[in-house]
Short mmCIF file of C-alpha atoms in Angstrom, two decimals:
data_model
loop_
_atom_site.label_atom_id
_atom_site.label_comp_id
_atom_site.label_asym_id
_atom_site.label_seq_id
_atom_site.Cartn_x
_atom_site.Cartn_y
_atom_site.Cartn_z
CA MET A 1 34.64 1.90 11.34
CA SER A 2 35.99 0.40 8.13
CA ARG A 3 35.15 0.82 4.49
CA THR A 4 35.71 -1.73 1.78
CA LYS A 5 36.00 -0.79 -1.87
CA ARG A 6 34.13 -3.02 -4.25
CA PRO A 7 34.77 -3.77 -7.91
CA ALA A 8 33.09 -1.57 -10.47
CA GLU A 9 30.40 -2.97 -12.75
CA GLN A 10 29.36 -1.84 -16.19
CA THR A 11 25.99 -0.62 -15.03
CA THR A 12 24.48 2.68 -14.03
CA VAL A 13 25.10 1.65 -10.43
CA ARG A 14 28.80 1.13 -10.77
CA ARG A 15 29.67 -0.43 -7.42
CA ASP A 16 28.16 -3.52 -5.86
CA ALA A 17 24.90 -4.10 -7.64
CA ALA A 18 24.92 -7.67 -6.36
CA PRO A 19 21.89 -9.08 -4.55
CA ALA A 20 21.86 -8.93 -0.80
CA PRO A 21 22.56 -12.45 0.46
CA ARG A 22 19.89 -14.22 2.46
CA GLY A 23 20.34 -13.22 6.08
CA ALA A 24 22.23 -10.04 5.26
CA ALA A 25 21.98 -7.28 7.85
CA ALA A 26 20.43 -4.89 5.36
CA CYS A 27 20.48 -3.73 1.77
CA LEU A 28 19.62 -0.61 -0.17
CA ARG A 29 17.11 -0.66 -3.00
CA LEU A 30 18.22 1.90 -5.57
CA PHE A 31 15.85 3.65 -7.97
CA GLY A 32 17.15 6.19 -10.46
CA GLU A 33 16.32 7.44 -13.93
CA GLY A 34 16.21 4.27 -16.04
CA PHE A 35 17.61 1.84 -13.49
CA ALA A 36 16.77 -0.13 -10.39
CA SER A 37 19.23 -2.24 -8.43
CA THR A 38 20.25 -3.56 -5.02
CA PHE A 39 23.30 -2.72 -2.90
CA ALA A 40 24.24 -5.14 -0.11
CA LEU A 41 25.32 -3.32 3.03
CA PRO A 42 28.15 -4.64 5.21
CA PRO A 43 27.27 -5.86 8.73
CA SER A 44 28.89 -2.68 10.06
CA GLY A 45 31.04 0.18 8.85
CA GLU A 46 30.67 3.24 6.66
CA VAL A 47 29.52 3.59 3.05
CA VAL A 48 30.19 6.80 1.13
CA ILE A 49 27.52 7.50 -1.48
CA GLY A 50 28.33 9.74 -4.41
CA ARG A 51 29.34 10.23 -8.03
CA GLY A 52 33.12 10.36 -7.55
CA ASP A 53 35.70 7.58 -7.78
CA ALA A 54 36.24 7.66 -4.03
CA ALA A 55 32.62 6.64 -3.29
CA ASP A 56 31.90 3.13 -2.04
CA LEU A 57 28.45 3.26 -3.64
CA GLN A 58 29.19 5.10 -6.88
CA LEU A 59 26.11 6.28 -8.76
CA ASP A 60 26.41 7.55 -12.32
CA ASP A 61 23.87 10.33 -11.89
CA PRO A 62 24.62 14.05 -12.43
CA SER A 63 22.28 15.07 -9.59
CA LEU A 64 24.70 13.57 -7.03
CA SER A 65 27.79 15.27 -5.65
CA ARG A 66 31.12 13.45 -5.79
CA ARG A 67 30.82 12.76 -2.04
CA HIS A 68 27.13 13.16 -1.44
CA ALA A 69 26.24 11.31 1.77
CA LEU A 70 27.70 8.92 4.34
CA LEU A 71 25.80 5.84 5.52
CA ARG A 72 26.80 4.44 8.92
CA VAL A 73 25.73 0.82 9.41
CA GLY A 74 25.18 0.33 13.13
CA PRO A 75 22.84 -0.51 14.68
CA PRO A 76 21.29 1.88 14.15
CA VAL A 77 21.67 2.72 10.46
CA GLU A 78 22.30 6.46 10.06
CA ILE A 79 22.80 8.73 7.07
CA GLU A 80 24.69 12.02 7.05
CA ASP A 81 24.78 14.67 4.34
CA LEU A 82 28.33 15.56 3.29
CA GLY A 83 27.54 19.02 1.97
CA SER A 84 25.89 17.89 -1.26
CA ALA A 85 24.68 20.40 -3.84
CA ASN A 86 21.24 18.85 -4.36
CA GLY A 87 20.60 17.62 -0.84
CA THR A 88 19.82 14.49 1.12
CA VAL A 89 16.15 14.16 2.04
CA VAL A 90 14.83 11.67 4.61
CA GLY A 91 11.05 11.51 4.59
CA SER A 92 10.17 15.16 4.14
CA ALA A 93 13.20 16.61 5.94
CA ARG A 94 16.25 17.88 4.07
CA LEU A 95 19.42 17.32 6.07
CA GLN A 96 21.93 20.10 6.65
CA LYS A 97 25.64 19.45 6.08
CA GLY A 98 26.87 17.16 8.86
CA GLN A 99 23.35 16.44 10.11
CA ARG A 100 22.52 12.77 10.74
CA ALA A 101 19.21 10.91 10.58
CA VAL A 102 18.43 7.41 11.86
CA LEU A 103 16.89 5.16 9.22
CA VAL A 104 14.27 2.55 10.08
CA ASP A 105 13.38 -0.41 7.89
CA GLY A 106 11.62 0.83 4.77
CA ALA A 107 12.90 4.39 5.15
CA VAL A 108 13.07 6.32 1.88
CA VAL A 109 16.06 8.59 1.27
CA GLU A 110 16.47 10.91 -1.71
CA VAL A 111 20.05 11.69 -2.73
CA GLY A 112 19.72 14.09 -5.60
CA SER A 113 17.19 12.47 -7.93
CA VAL A 114 18.04 8.91 -6.83
CA MET A 115 15.85 7.18 -4.26
CA LEU A 116 17.29 4.73 -1.73
CA VAL A 117 15.15 2.43 0.39
CA LEU A 118 16.61 0.66 3.42
CA GLN A 119 15.52 -2.97 3.49
CA HIS A 120 16.31 -5.61 6.10
CA GLY A 121 16.13 -9.34 5.50
CA GLY A 122 17.94 -9.54 2.18
CA GLY A 123 16.27 -10.18 -1.14
CA ARG A 124 16.94 -10.84 -4.79
CA SER A 125 18.58 -8.39 -7.12
CA ILE A 126 16.43 -6.33 -9.41
CA SER A 127 17.12 -4.73 -12.72
CA ALA A 128 15.40 -2.21 -14.89
CA PRO A 129 13.66 -3.53 -17.99
CA ALA A 130 13.41 -1.61 -21.21
CA PRO A 131 11.40 1.59 -20.86
CA ALA A 132 7.76 0.77 -20.37
CA PRO A 133 5.54 1.38 -23.39
CA ALA A 134 2.70 3.81 -23.17
CA PRO A 135 -0.29 2.04 -21.61
CA ALA A 136 -2.49 0.48 -24.24
CA ALA A 137 -6.23 0.67 -24.27
CA PRO A 138 -7.67 -1.30 -21.36
CA ALA A 139 -8.03 -4.98 -22.12
CA PRO A 140 -11.40 -6.62 -21.52
CA GLY A 141 -11.92 -7.08 -17.82
CA GLU A 142 -8.87 -5.01 -16.89
CA ARG A 143 -9.27 -3.21 -13.58
CA ARG A 144 -8.79 0.54 -13.54
CA PRO A 145 -9.25 2.93 -10.66
CA LYS A 146 -12.62 4.64 -10.73
CA ILE A 147 -11.05 7.79 -9.33
CA LYS A 148 -7.63 8.85 -10.54
CA PRO A 149 -5.05 9.30 -7.77
CA VAL A 150 -5.19 12.76 -6.26
CA ILE A 151 -1.63 13.97 -5.68
CA ALA A 152 -1.90 17.30 -3.90
CA ASP A 153 0.08 16.83 -0.70
CA PRO A 154 3.86 16.54 -0.22
CA ALA A 155 3.43 13.14 1.47
CA THR A 156 1.64 11.74 -1.58
CA GLU A 157 4.03 13.42 -4.00
CA ARG A 158 6.93 11.60 -2.36
CA LEU A 159 5.04 8.31 -2.47
CA TYR A 160 4.22 8.59 -6.18
CA ARG A 161 7.78 9.59 -7.10
CA LEU A 162 8.80 6.26 -5.62
CA VAL A 163 5.88 4.50 -7.34
CA ASP A 164 7.21 5.74 -10.68
CA ARG A 165 10.63 4.26 -9.96
CA VAL A 166 9.35 0.97 -8.49
CA ALA A 167 6.90 0.42 -11.36
CA ALA A 168 9.77 0.15 -13.86
CA SER A 169 10.98 -3.09 -12.24
CA ASP A 170 9.30 -6.40 -11.44
CA LEU A 171 10.13 -6.09 -7.76
CA THR A 172 7.48 -7.45 -5.39
CA VAL A 173 5.89 -4.55 -3.49
CA LEU A 174 4.36 -4.59 -0.01
CA LEU A 175 1.97 -1.71 0.66
CA THR A 176 1.31 -0.86 4.29
CA GLY A 177 -1.13 1.60 5.80
CA GLU A 178 -4.38 1.95 7.65
CA THR A 179 -7.62 0.50 6.37
CA GLY A 180 -9.20 2.74 3.75
CA SER A 181 -6.06 4.80 3.10
CA GLY A 182 -5.96 3.96 -0.61
CA LYS A 183 -3.54 1.03 -0.89
CA GLU A 184 -5.48 -0.47 -3.81
CA VAL A 185 -5.27 2.83 -5.72
CA VAL A 186 -1.49 2.79 -5.26
CA ALA A 187 -1.35 -0.84 -6.44
CA GLU A 188 -3.31 0.12 -9.57
CA ALA A 189 -0.90 3.00 -10.18
CA ILE A 190 2.08 0.64 -9.97
CA HIS A 191 0.45 -1.65 -12.51
CA ALA A 192 -0.63 1.16 -14.85
CA ARG A 193 2.89 2.65 -14.91
CA SER A 194 4.65 -0.66 -15.48
CA ARG A 195 5.55 -2.56 -18.64
CA ARG A 196 2.70 -4.94 -17.70
CA ALA A 197 0.03 -2.25 -18.05
CA ALA A 198 -1.58 -3.83 -21.14
CA ALA A 199 -2.09 -7.15 -19.29
CA PRO A 200 -4.66 -7.75 -16.53
CA MET A 201 -4.38 -6.68 -12.93
CA VAL A 202 -6.38 -9.05 -10.77
CA GLY A 203 -6.85 -8.85 -7.05
CA ILE A 204 -8.40 -10.51 -4.05
CA ASN A 205 -9.16 -9.38 -0.51
CA CYS A 206 -7.74 -12.24 1.54
CA ALA A 207 -9.86 -11.24 4.54
CA ALA A 208 -13.16 -11.22 2.64
CA VAL A 209 -13.06 -14.76 1.22
CA ALA A 210 -14.06 -17.74 3.35
CA GLU A 211 -11.05 -19.76 4.52
CA SER A 212 -12.42 -22.88 2.84
CA LEU A 213 -12.54 -21.14 -0.56
CA LEU A 214 -9.40 -19.00 -0.44
CA GLU A 215 -6.98 -21.67 -1.68
CA SER A 216 -9.22 -22.45 -4.65
CA GLU A 217 -9.63 -18.75 -5.47
CA LEU A 218 -5.88 -18.16 -5.45
CA PHE A 219 -4.60 -21.33 -7.11
CA GLY A 220 -7.64 -22.70 -8.97
CA HIS A 221 -9.08 -26.20 -8.87
CA GLU A 222 -9.75 -29.19 -11.09
CA LYS A 223 -13.17 -30.65 -11.80
CA GLY A 224 -14.27 -32.85 -8.90
CA ALA A 225 -11.59 -31.53 -6.53
CA PHE A 226 -14.28 -30.91 -3.91
CA THR A 227 -18.06 -30.86 -3.56
CA GLY A 228 -19.46 -28.31 -5.99
CA ALA A 229 -16.39 -28.23 -8.26
CA ASP A 230 -18.36 -29.17 -11.40
CA ARG A 231 -15.72 -27.76 -13.75
CA ALA A 232 -12.05 -26.84 -13.75
CA LYS A 233 -11.28 -23.25 -12.86
CA PRO A 234 -8.02 -21.30 -13.11
CA GLY A 235 -7.07 -19.37 -10.00
CA LEU A 236 -6.22 -15.75 -9.52
CA LEU A 237 -2.50 -16.28 -10.06
CA GLU A 238 -3.06 -17.98 -13.42
CA SER A 239 -5.54 -15.33 -14.53
CA ALA A 240 -2.92 -12.60 -14.15
CA GLN A 241 -0.54 -14.00 -16.80
CA GLY A 242 1.70 -11.18 -17.96
CA GLY A 243 0.09 -8.76 -15.51
CA THR A 244 -0.11 -8.02 -11.80
CA VAL A 245 -1.54 -9.92 -8.83
CA PHE A 246 -2.82 -7.74 -5.98
CA LEU A 247 -3.17 -9.51 -2.63
CA ASP A 248 -5.08 -7.22 -0.29
CA GLU A 249 -5.00 -7.92 3.46
CA VAL A 250 -2.29 -10.53 2.92
CA GLY A 251 -1.71 -10.69 6.66
CA GLU A 252 -4.98 -12.62 7.02
CA LEU A 253 -3.74 -15.71 5.13
CA THR A 254 -3.80 -19.01 6.98
CA PRO A 255 -0.51 -20.90 7.54
CA ALA A 256 -1.42 -23.50 4.90
CA VAL A 257 -2.11 -20.89 2.23
CA GLN A 258 1.01 -18.96 3.27
CA ALA A 259 3.12 -22.04 2.53
CA LYS A 260 1.57 -22.55 -0.89
CA LEU A 261 1.89 -18.86 -1.79
CA LEU A 262 5.58 -18.92 -0.80
CA ARG A 263 6.17 -21.80 -3.20
CA ALA A 264 4.37 -19.95 -6.00
CA LEU A 265 6.50 -16.86 -5.41
CA GLU A 266 9.74 -18.83 -5.35
CA GLU A 267 9.11 -21.18 -8.28
CA ARG A 268 6.62 -19.11 -10.29
CA LYS A 269 4.44 -22.18 -10.59
CA VAL A 270 1.06 -23.11 -9.12
CA THR A 271 -0.75 -26.37 -8.56
CA ARG A 272 -4.52 -26.26 -8.70
CA VAL A 273 -6.49 -27.94 -5.93
CA GLY A 274 -6.92 -31.56 -6.99
CA ALA A 275 -4.28 -31.34 -9.73
CA VAL A 276 -0.99 -33.24 -10.10
CA ARG A 277 0.63 -31.00 -12.72
CA GLU A 278 2.03 -27.54 -12.17
CA THR A 279 1.24 -24.46 -14.25
CA ALA A 280 3.87 -21.78 -14.86
CA ILE A 281 2.85 -18.21 -14.04
CA ASP A 282 4.28 -14.87 -15.14
CA ALA A 283 2.97 -12.14 -12.86
CA ARG A 284 4.19 -9.31 -10.72
CA PHE A 285 3.03 -9.41 -7.08
CA VAL A 286 1.80 -6.46 -5.06
CA ALA A 287 0.54 -7.17 -1.55
CA ALA A 288 -1.12 -4.91 1.00
CA THR A 289 -1.81 -5.09 4.71
CA ASN A 290 -2.87 -2.92 7.62
CA ARG A 291 -1.00 -5.21 10.00
CA ASP A 292 2.58 -4.96 11.23
CA LEU A 293 3.84 -8.08 9.45
CA GLN A 294 7.17 -8.06 11.29
CA ALA A 295 5.22 -8.22 14.56
CA GLU A 296 3.12 -11.03 13.09
CA VAL A 297 6.33 -12.88 12.21
CA ASP A 298 7.68 -12.37 15.74
CA ALA A 299 4.41 -13.72 17.15
CA GLY A 300 4.60 -16.82 14.92
CA ARG A 301 1.46 -15.99 12.94
CA PHE A 302 3.17 -15.16 9.64
CA ARG A 303 6.00 -16.98 7.91
CA GLN A 304 9.27 -15.09 7.94
CA ASP A 305 10.37 -16.50 4.56
CA LEU A 306 7.10 -15.38 2.97
CA TYR A 307 7.48 -11.94 4.55
CA PHE A 308 10.94 -11.62 2.98
CA ARG A 309 9.54 -12.64 -0.42
CA LEU A 310 6.68 -10.17 -0.27
CA ASN A 311 8.84 -7.41 1.16
CA GLY A 312 10.84 -6.70 -1.99
CA ILE A 313 10.20 -3.10 -1.11
CA THR A 314 7.72 -1.60 1.36
CA LEU A 315 5.76 1.52 0.51
CA ARG A 316 3.77 3.16 3.29
CA VAL A 317 0.52 4.79 2.21
CA PRO A 318 -0.06 7.69 4.61
CA PRO A 319 -3.50 8.06 6.23
CA LEU A 320 -5.74 10.88 5.10
CA ARG A 321 -5.05 12.94 8.23
CA GLU A 322 -1.41 13.16 7.09
CA ARG A 323 -2.53 14.42 3.65
CA PRO A 324 -4.78 17.36 4.58
CA ALA A 325 -4.23 19.13 1.25
CA GLU A 326 -6.05 16.27 -0.50
CA ILE A 327 -9.27 16.30 1.49
CA GLU A 328 -10.96 18.97 -0.62
CA PRO A 329 -9.85 17.76 -4.10
CA LEU A 330 -10.75 14.18 -3.18
CA SER A 331 -14.18 15.25 -1.94
CA ARG A 332 -14.80 17.13 -5.21
CA ALA A 333 -13.74 14.11 -7.28
CA PHE A 334 -16.02 11.84 -5.27
CA LEU A 335 -18.84 14.37 -5.57
CA GLU A 336 -18.67 14.33 -9.38
CA ALA A 337 -18.47 10.53 -9.51
CA GLU A 338 -21.40 9.97 -7.15
CA ALA A 339 -23.61 12.59 -8.83
CA SER A 340 -22.80 11.13 -12.26
CA ALA A 341 -23.76 7.66 -11.05
CA LEU A 342 -27.15 9.07 -9.99
CA GLY A 343 -27.58 10.90 -13.31
CA ARG A 344 -27.76 14.35 -11.76
CA PRO A 345 -25.60 17.50 -11.81
CA SER A 346 -22.96 17.78 -9.11
CA PRO A 347 -24.19 19.80 -6.14
CA THR A 348 -22.01 22.57 -4.75
CA TRP A 349 -20.22 22.65 -1.39
CA SER A 350 -21.09 25.23 1.22
CA LYS A 351 -18.15 26.85 3.00
CA GLU A 352 -19.37 25.36 6.28
CA ALA A 353 -19.42 21.82 4.85
CA LEU A 354 -15.89 22.15 3.50
CA GLU A 355 -14.74 23.35 6.92
CA VAL A 356 -16.31 20.26 8.53
CA LEU A 357 -14.40 18.08 6.06
CA ARG A 358 -11.12 19.79 6.95
CA ARG A 359 -11.66 19.42 10.73
CA HIS A 360 -12.81 15.80 10.72
CA PRO A 361 -10.12 13.29 11.85
CA TRP A 362 -11.13 10.67 9.22
CA PRO A 363 -10.50 7.47 11.18
CA GLY A 364 -11.84 5.55 8.18
CA ASN A 365 -9.54 7.46 5.80
CA VAL A 366 -10.37 7.92 2.11
CA ARG A 367 -13.05 5.22 2.22
CA GLU A 368 -14.89 7.08 4.97
CA LEU A 369 -14.63 10.32 2.99
CA ARG A 370 -16.16 8.72 -0.07
CA ASN A 371 -19.00 7.21 1.95
CA ALA A 372 -19.67 10.60 3.56
CA VAL A 373 -19.77 12.31 0.16
CA ALA A 374 -22.06 9.64 -1.31
CA ARG A 375 -24.45 10.10 1.62
CA ALA A 376 -24.35 13.87 1.24
CA VAL A 377 -25.16 13.73 -2.48
CA VAL A 378 -28.31 11.75 -1.74
CA LEU A 379 -29.42 13.94 1.17
CA ALA A 380 -28.66 17.29 -0.47
CA GLY A 381 -30.78 16.60 -3.53
CA ASP A 382 -30.54 19.51 -5.97
CA GLY A 383 -29.30 21.98 -3.38
CA PRO A 384 -25.83 22.73 -1.97
CA ILE A 385 -24.22 20.40 0.56
CA HIS A 386 -24.35 21.63 4.16
CA PRO A 387 -22.75 20.12 7.30
CA GLU A 388 -25.93 18.27 8.28
CA HIS A 389 -25.80 16.32 5.01
CA LEU A 390 -22.39 14.87 5.90
CA SER A 391 -23.49 13.20 9.14
CA LEU A 392 -20.02 13.59 10.67
CA GLY A 393 -21.07 15.22 13.92
CA ALA A 394 -21.03 11.93 15.81
CA SER A 395 -17.22 11.82 15.70
CA ARG A 396 -17.10 14.85 17.99
CA ALA A 397 -19.95 13.86 20.25
CA ALA A 398 -19.91 12.16 23.62
CA PRO A 399 -20.07 8.37 23.18
CA GLY A 400 -23.34 6.60 23.39
CA ALA A 401 -25.80 8.59 21.35
CA PRO A 402 -26.10 10.47 18.08
CA SER A 403 -25.29 14.16 18.47
CA GLY A 404 -27.17 15.73 15.59
CA SER A 405 -30.61 17.17 15.55
CA GLY A 406 -33.33 17.02 12.97
CA LEU A 407 -32.51 15.08 9.82
CA ALA A 408 -28.84 14.59 10.74
CA GLY A 409 -29.79 13.13 14.12
CA GLU A 410 -32.26 10.74 12.51
CA ILE A 411 -29.58 9.55 10.07
CA GLN A 412 -27.09 8.95 12.89
CA ALA A 413 -29.70 7.03 14.90
CA LEU A 414 -30.50 4.94 11.82
CA GLU A 415 -26.81 4.23 11.21
CA ARG A 416 -26.34 3.16 14.84
CA GLN A 417 -29.33 0.84 14.60
CA ARG A 418 -28.08 -0.69 11.33
CA ILE A 419 -24.71 -1.41 12.96
CA LEU A 420 -26.42 -3.15 15.88
CA GLU A 421 -28.56 -5.23 13.53
CA ALA A 422 -25.59 -6.24 11.39
CA LEU A 423 -23.55 -7.28 14.42
CA GLU A 424 -26.45 -9.32 15.73
CA ALA A 425 -27.01 -11.00 12.35
CA CYS A 426 -23.29 -11.87 12.11
CA ALA A 427 -23.03 -13.14 15.71
CA GLY A 428 -20.67 -10.30 16.62
CA ASN A 429 -18.19 -11.00 13.79
CA GLN A 430 -17.03 -7.49 12.88
CA SER A 431 -15.45 -8.45 9.53
CA ARG A 432 -18.67 -10.03 8.28
CA ALA A 433 -20.79 -7.20 9.68
CA ALA A 434 -18.61 -4.64 7.91
CA LYS A 435 -18.97 -6.54 4.63
CA GLN A 436 -22.75 -6.67 5.09
CA LEU A 437 -22.82 -2.91 5.70
CA GLY A 438 -20.56 -2.20 2.73
CA VAL A 439 -17.78 -0.55 4.75
CA SER A 440 -14.29 -1.56 5.88
CA ARG A 441 -13.75 -3.23 9.23
CA GLY A 442 -11.77 -0.19 10.38
CA THR A 443 -14.63 2.15 9.52
CA LEU A 444 -17.10 -0.09 11.36
CA ILE A 445 -14.92 -0.10 14.48
CA ALA A 446 -14.56 3.69 14.28
CA ARG A 447 -18.34 4.09 14.04
CA MET A 448 -18.87 1.71 16.97
CA GLU A 449 -16.53 3.84 19.06
CA GLU A 450 -18.32 7.02 17.98
CA TYR A 451 -21.67 5.60 19.02
CA GLY A 452 -20.35 4.06 22.25
CA LEU A 453 -21.06 0.50 21.13
CA PRO A 454 -18.97 -2.15 22.91
CA ARG A 455 -16.89 -4.38 20.62
CA PRO A 456 -17.97 -8.03 20.89
CA ARG A 457 -15.45 -10.32 22.52
CA ARG A 458 -14.36 -13.58 20.89
CA ARG A 459 -15.79 -16.59 22.60
#
């Protein structure tokens, strides 16, 4: 394998901070203290990463050794620790000297205190702005998380270390993860820790808005553009001037809206429905999906060029079952919030109830946990919360019928009946039924499986 030296630049990243060209095999996104940049990888060969003059990717950071790690560009892409003082960490595993690890797209590697993210498909260069000011008081209408992020598990600690680095740039972020895992909370954290924190963060769930209205919601419309458009209305992208746009469930966009969103991302301009003039926008984009967008691209359902634009960097939000240390602190935070909303003191947890929380698989993730806590607060009244108040027994029961007895069994039977009624009212459409029930589609599907309810087939 060959190595090619590249000219030094007067930046913190002193070698090859150029953008990865369109169609490049891969690139590294680099996030260090006070900088963010991009390093274009060769189609094949070896790249030495370190602080010394002999490094191909030379990083001016005291936490790195002179020859810290070796990247082999295959396929596959592999990284090897070269006996560094502060270590090379892939995921949660620290490599031993000479040990190699295969890197997949989106893999996060820590070399000293610098984070590297492998990215395929190229992209534009990024740079670090001036240090972000301390967040100002929330502007009118600004969205803030109701519950602060709970960071009590190594998986979440790693994620939020990267969030801190990513937030300093204007790089477009794609958040992936299961439904209900907390992608919106991560998006809000990126916004709150960025230089755009004093401006609005506005968001839309692309799966929850009717297809006929989605284009108008995103890009706005002029008066008379369609029936019912009795006045001009700015769209979501215009409303986020200076701030952040959060596109939840972006994988649900139709081809027509995908094309228009791509143009907005490339040109930073939007055209309202029914308008002839463009409007310039200044917003940072954060998108989220529970779909495998690369698979959607391969299947022809999602535009590859839009995927590349959205995938400035991908952050995976781990499901709750991979963050077991956070189940109890999250449940306590939800308990206080739900009790406060009802104007009553927070009830206490029994040891048995906490054990049920720890054992439950949480197919609906954080959203399911919050719903379970909200239900328990109502059922427990002024007393402590016991397992029967959580109504989680059905997840361990044989399919087809509620497993609890007494009050818990009645609640499960009622929940099963409500699901049946919602599905019938929505003609079997699970997305609409979930919205009617006030839960995510993933949670609804999980409950249907628990209760042995067959999933309706598309006609």
